[in-house]
Coordinates of C-alpha atoms in Angstrom, one line a residue:
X1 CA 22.8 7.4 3.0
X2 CA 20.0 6.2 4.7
X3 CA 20.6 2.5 6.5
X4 CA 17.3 1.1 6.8
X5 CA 14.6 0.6 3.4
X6 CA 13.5 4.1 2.7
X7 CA 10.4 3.2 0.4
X8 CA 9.1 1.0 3.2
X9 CA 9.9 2.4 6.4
X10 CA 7.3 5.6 6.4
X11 CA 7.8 7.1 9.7
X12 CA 11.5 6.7 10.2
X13 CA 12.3 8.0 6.5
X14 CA 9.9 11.1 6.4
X15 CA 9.9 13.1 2.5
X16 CA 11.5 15.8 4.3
X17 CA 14.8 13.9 5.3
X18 CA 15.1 12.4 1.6
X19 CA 15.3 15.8 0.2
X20 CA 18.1 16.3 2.8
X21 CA 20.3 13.7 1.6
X22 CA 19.1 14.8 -2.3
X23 CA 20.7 12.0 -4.3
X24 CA 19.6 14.1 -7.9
X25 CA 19.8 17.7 -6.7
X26 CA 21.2 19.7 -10.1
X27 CA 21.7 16.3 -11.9
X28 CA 20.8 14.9 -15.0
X29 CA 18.2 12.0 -14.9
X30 CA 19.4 9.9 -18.2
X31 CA 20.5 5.8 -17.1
X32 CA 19.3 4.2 -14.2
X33 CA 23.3 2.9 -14.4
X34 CA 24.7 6.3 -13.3
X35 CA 22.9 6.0 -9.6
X36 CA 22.7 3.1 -7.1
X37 CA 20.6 1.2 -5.6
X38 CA 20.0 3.0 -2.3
X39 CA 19.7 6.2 -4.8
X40 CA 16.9 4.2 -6.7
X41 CA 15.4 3.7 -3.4
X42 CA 15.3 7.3 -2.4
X43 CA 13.3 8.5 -5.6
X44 CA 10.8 5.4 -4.9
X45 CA 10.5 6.3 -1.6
X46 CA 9.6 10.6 -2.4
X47 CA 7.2 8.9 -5.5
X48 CA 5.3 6.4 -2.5
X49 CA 5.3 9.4 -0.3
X50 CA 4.1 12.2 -3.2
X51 CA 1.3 9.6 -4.4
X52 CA -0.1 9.4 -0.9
X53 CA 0.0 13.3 -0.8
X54 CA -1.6 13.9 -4.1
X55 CA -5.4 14.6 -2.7
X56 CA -4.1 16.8 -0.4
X57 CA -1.9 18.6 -2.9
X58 CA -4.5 19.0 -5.5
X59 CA -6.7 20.9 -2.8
X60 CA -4.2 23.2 -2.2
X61 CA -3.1 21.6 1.1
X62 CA -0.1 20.8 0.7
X63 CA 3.3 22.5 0.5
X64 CA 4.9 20.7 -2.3
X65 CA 2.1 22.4 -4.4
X66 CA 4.7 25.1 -4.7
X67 CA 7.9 23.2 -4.7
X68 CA 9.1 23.7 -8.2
X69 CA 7.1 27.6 -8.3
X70 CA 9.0 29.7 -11.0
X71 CA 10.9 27.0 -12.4
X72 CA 10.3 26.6 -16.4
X73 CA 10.6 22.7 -17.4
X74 CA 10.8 22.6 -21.1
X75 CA 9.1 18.8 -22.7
X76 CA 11.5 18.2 -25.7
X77 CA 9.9 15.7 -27.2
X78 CA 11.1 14.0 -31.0
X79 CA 8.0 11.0 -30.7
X80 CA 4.5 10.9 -30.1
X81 CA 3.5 10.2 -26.7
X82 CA 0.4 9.8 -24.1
X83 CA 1.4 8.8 -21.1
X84 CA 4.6 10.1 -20.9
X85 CA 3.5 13.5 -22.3
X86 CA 0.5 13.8 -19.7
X87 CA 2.5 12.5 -16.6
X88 CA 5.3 14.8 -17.1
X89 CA 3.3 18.0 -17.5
X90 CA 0.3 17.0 -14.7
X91 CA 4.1 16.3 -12.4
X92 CA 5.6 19.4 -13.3
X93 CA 1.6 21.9 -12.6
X94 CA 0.9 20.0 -9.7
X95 CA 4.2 21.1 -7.9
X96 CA 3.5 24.6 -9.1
X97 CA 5.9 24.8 -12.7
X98 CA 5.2 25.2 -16.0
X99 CA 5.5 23.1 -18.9
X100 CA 6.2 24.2 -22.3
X101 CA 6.2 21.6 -24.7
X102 CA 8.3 21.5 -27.7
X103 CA 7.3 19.1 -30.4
X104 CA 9.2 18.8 -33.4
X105 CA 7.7 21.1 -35.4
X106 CA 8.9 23.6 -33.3
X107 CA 12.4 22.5 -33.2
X108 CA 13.5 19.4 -35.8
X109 CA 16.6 18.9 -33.3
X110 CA 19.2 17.9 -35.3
X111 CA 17.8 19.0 -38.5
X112 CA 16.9 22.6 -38.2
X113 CA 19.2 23.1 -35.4
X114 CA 22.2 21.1 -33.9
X115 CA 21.4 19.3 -30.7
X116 CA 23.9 21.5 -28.6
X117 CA 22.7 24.8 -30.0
X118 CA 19.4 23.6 -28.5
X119 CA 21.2 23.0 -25.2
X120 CA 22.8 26.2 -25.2
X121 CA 19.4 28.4 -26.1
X122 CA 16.9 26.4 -23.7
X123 CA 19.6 26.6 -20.9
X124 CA 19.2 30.4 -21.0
X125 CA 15.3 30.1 -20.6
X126 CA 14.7 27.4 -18.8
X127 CA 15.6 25.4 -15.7
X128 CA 15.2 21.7 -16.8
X129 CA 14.7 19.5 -19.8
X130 CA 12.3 17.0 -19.9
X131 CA 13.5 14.9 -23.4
X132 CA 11.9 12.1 -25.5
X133 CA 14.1 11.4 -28.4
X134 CA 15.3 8.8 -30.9
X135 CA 18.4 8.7 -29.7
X136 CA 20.2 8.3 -26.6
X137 CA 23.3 10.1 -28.1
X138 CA 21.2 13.5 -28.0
X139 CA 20.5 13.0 -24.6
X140 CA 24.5 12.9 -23.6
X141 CA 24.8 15.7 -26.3
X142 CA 21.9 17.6 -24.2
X143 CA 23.6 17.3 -21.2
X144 CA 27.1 18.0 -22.3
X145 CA 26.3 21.1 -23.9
X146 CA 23.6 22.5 -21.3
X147 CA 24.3 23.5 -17.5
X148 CA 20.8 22.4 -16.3
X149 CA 19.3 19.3 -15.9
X150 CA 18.2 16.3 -18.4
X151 CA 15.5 13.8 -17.9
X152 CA 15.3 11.3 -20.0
X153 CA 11.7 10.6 -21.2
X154 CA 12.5 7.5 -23.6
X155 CA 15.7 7.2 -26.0
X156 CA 16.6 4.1 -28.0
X157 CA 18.8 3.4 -24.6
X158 CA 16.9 3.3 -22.0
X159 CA 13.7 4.0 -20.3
X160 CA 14.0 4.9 -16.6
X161 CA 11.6 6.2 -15.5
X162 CA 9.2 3.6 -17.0
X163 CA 11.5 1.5 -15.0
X164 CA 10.7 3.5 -11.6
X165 CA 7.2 3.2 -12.1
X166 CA 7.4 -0.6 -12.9
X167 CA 8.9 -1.0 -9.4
X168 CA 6.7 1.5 -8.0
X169 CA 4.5 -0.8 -8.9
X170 CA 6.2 -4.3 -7.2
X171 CA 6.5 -2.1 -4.3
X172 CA 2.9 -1.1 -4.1
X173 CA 1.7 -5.1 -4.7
X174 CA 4.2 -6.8 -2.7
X175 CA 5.3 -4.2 -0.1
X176 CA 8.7 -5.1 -0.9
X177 CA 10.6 -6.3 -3.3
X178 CA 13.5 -8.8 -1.9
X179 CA 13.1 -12.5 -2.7
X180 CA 10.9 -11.4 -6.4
X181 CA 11.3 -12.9 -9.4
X182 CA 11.0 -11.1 -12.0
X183 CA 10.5 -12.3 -15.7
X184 CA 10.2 -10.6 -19.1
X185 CA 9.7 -12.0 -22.1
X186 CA 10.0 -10.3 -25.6
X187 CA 12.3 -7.6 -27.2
X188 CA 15.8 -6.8 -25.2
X189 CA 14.7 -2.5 -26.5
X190 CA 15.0 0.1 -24.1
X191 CA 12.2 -0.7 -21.4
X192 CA 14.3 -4.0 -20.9
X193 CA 17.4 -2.6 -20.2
X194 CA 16.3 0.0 -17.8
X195 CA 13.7 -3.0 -15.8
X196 CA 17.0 -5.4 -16.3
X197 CA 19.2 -2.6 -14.5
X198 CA 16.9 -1.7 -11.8
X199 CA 16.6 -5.3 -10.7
X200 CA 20.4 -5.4 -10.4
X201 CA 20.5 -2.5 -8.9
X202 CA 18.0 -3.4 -6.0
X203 CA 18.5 -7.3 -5.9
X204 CA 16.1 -8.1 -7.7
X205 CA 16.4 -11.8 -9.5
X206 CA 15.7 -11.9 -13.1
X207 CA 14.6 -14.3 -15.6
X208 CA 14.9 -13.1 -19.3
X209 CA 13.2 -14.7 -22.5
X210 CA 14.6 -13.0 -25.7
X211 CA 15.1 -14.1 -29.6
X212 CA 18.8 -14.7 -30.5
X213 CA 19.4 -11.2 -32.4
X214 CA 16.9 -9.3 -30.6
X215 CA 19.2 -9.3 -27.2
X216 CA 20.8 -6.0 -25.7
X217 CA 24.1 -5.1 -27.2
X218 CA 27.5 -7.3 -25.9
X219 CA 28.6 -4.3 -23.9
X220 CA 25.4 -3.8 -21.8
X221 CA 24.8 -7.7 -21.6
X222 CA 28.2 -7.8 -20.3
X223 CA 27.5 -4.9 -17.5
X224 CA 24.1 -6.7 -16.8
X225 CA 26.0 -9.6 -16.1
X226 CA 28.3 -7.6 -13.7
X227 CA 25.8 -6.0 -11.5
X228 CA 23.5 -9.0 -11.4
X229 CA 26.6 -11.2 -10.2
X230 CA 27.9 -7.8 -7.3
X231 CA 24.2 -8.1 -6.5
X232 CA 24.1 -11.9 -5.8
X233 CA 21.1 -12.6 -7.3
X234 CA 20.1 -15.0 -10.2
X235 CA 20.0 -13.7 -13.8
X236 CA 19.6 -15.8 -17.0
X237 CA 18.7 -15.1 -20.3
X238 CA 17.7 -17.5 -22.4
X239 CA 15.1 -17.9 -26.1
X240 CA 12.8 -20.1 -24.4
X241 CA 9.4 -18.3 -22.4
X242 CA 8.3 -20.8 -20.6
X243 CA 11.3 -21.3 -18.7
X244 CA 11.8 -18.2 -18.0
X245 CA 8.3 -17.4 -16.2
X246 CA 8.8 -20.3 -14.2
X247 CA 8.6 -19.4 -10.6
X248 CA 8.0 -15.9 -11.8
X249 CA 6.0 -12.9 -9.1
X250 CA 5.9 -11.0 -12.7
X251 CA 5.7 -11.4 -16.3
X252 CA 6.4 -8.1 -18.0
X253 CA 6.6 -7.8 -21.8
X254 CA 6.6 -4.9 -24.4
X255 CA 6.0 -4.2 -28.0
X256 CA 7.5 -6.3 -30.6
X257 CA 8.2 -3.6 -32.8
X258 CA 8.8 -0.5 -30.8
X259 CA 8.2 3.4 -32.5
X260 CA 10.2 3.8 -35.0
X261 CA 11.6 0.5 -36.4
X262 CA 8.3 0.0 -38.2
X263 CA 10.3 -0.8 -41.4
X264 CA 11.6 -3.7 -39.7
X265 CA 7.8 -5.1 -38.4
X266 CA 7.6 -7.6 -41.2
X267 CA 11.2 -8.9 -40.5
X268 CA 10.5 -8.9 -36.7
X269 CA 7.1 -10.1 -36.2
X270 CA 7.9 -13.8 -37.2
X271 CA 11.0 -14.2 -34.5
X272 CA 8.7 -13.5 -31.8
X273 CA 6.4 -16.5 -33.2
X274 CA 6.2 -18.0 -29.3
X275 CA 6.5 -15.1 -27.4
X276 CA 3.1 -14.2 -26.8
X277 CA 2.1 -13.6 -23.0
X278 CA -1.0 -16.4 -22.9
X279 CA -3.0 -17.3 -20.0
X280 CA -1.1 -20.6 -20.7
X281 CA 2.0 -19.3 -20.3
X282 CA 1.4 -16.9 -17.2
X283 CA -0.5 -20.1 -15.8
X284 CA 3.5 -21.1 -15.7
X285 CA 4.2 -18.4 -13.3
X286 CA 3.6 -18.6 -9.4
X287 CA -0.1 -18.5 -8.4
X288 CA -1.4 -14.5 -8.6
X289 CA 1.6 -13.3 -10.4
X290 CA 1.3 -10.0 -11.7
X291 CA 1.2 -9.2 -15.6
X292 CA 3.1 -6.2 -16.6
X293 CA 3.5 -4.1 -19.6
X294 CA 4.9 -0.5 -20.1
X295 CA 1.8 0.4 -22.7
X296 CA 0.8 1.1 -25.0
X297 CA -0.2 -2.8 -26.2
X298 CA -1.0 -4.5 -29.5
X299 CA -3.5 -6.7 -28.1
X300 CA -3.3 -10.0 -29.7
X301 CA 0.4 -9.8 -30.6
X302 CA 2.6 -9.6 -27.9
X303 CA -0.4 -10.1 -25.6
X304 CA -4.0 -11.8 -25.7
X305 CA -7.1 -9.8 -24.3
X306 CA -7.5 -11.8 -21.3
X307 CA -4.2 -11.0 -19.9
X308 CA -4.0 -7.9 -20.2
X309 CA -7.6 -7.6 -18.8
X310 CA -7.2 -10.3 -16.0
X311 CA -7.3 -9.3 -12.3
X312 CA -3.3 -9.7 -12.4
X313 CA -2.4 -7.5 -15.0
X314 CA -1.5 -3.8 -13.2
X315 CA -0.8 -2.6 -16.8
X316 CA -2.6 0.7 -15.7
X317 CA -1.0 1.1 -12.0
X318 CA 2.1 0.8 -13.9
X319 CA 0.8 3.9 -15.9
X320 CA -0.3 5.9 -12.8
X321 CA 3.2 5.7 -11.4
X322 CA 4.6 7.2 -14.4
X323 CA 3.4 10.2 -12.5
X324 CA 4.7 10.1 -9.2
X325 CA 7.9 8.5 -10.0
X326 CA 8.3 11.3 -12.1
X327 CA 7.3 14.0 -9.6
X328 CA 10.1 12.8 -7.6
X329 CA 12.7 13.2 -10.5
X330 CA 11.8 16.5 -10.9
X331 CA 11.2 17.2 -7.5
X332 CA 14.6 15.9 -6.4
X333 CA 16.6 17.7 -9.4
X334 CA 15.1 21.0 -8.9
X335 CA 14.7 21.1 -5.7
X336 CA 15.3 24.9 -4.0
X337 CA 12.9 24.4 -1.1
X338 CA 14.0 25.7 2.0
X339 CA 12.9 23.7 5.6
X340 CA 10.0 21.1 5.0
X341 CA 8.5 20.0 8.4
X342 CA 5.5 17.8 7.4

């Protein structure tokens, strides 16, 4: 592995010499858990490098245009979706593959067919799956029953690579990311637990403002707790916002009621009474800090108008780097290139 910051150091750590020391090649893309943090870093450092590449790459000039030529990505996806939908398939035509998206009308995983039969079929056709599903079991399922790779697009678990863009996006405003603090403040869903796990995973201090009952399960709490304490950096998690943005670089928040648990809106709306991101409470934070949400928003719920439209909020950078965060997945997992010069 690479000694030296691979997302910063540009000349030294060229795109060609990450995809020689390919952290993903032929894996599965499904928890930020199952890599490290100098892994992390590698598929930040091919996104900052693809995203500077892009003009030249959509004019034909660039090599990578053709990087994932012939290769078949199927999007699997159980849940309506814009940015992930859009990001995914621009990723996958702009490095020369196709996308064939596969809504559930078309399949009804689990209902019309088991979960490992679709495994089993796509695996003959395809050379990746590209899945956004209700839950995180089918994923494993997926993967277990398929010999090509799985990306996961959003489960109930986790959120990764909403959680590569978010630092993507740290990276881009800050240059780097040692000596951040990072808060959030709302749900513990999936978008925490993949930020919450990134952080640990690159040193990243965190300071977490949750409801009691609406906190990641004991088991990944405890594992938090574990790689936040190998890392050395603080991490508490408390019900009360305003201490948790103090000192903050970043407030990130999400949904209240993420897709799917509409049933329980009316029982969860009233715990987050005091969660709100307010210019009050981002005033809190450290002069300039950034406001940060993984989209889409219910302005005037978990945030007002004139956060989410301040000068600080980099809600849509956040959504840009959905795509090149997720060009380097794919880039990475499929990669067949042979030698890359430039």
């Amino acid at each position: 592995m690479l000694k030296v910051d691979p997302v910063n150091d540009t000349t030294a750590v060229t795109l060609p010499r990450i995809l020689t020391r390919n952290p993903l090649r032929g894996k599965s893309f499904l928890s930020i858990d199952a890599f490290s943090g100098e892994e992390l870093q590698l598929i930040l450092a091919a996104a900052k490098r693809l995203k500077g590449r892009r003009k030249t790459l959509q004019t034909g000039g660039d090599e990578y245009r053709a990087a994932l030529n012939g290769k078949h990505i199927a999007l699997l996806f159980q849940k309506p979706s814009l940015r992930t939908r859009v990001t995914f398939q621009v990723a996958i035509e702009e490095l020369g593959g196709t996308a064939i998206y596969l809504g559930p009308q078309e399949v009804d995983m689990g209902v019309r067919e088991s979960v490992p039969d679709v495994a089993r079929n796509l695996e003959r056709w395809v050379d990746a799956i590209v899945a956004r599903v209700f839950r995180h079991d089918d994923l494993l399922t997926l993967a277990q029953y398929g010999s090509i790779p799985v990306i996961n697009a959003l489960s109930d678990g986790e959120h990764p690579c909403q959680a590569l863009a978010d630092f993507l996006t740290l990276y881009d405003k800050h240059g780097s990311v040692q000596g951040l603090k990072l808060a959030y403040v709302g749900d513990g869903n999936n978008v925490a637990v993949s930020l919450m796990l990134m952080a640990a995973k690159l040193g990243v201090g965190m300071s977490v403002a949750m409801p009691e009952g609406y906190r990641p399960k004991p088991e990944v709490q405890k594992r938090l707790d574990d790689l936040f304490r190998i890392a050395g950096v603080p991490f508490t998690v408390s019900d009360d916002p305003q201490r948790a943005v103090e000192g903050a670089d970043a407030v990130y928040t999400d949904t209240w009621v993420s897709m799917g648990e509409e049933d329980e809106a009316a029982k969860k709306r009233p715990a987050f009474t005091g969660y709100q991101v307010t210019p009050e409470l981002m005033a809190r934070a450290n002069p300039g800090a950034l406001f940060m949400h993984c989209l889409p928003a219910h302005r005037g719920e978990e945030v007002t108008d004139s956060v989410m439209d301040s000068p600080h909020s980099v809600v849509f950078d956040q959504a840009e780097n959905r795509l090149h965060v997720q060009k380097a997945v794919l880039l990475l997992a499929l990669q067949s290139l042979g030698p890359i010069t430039s």
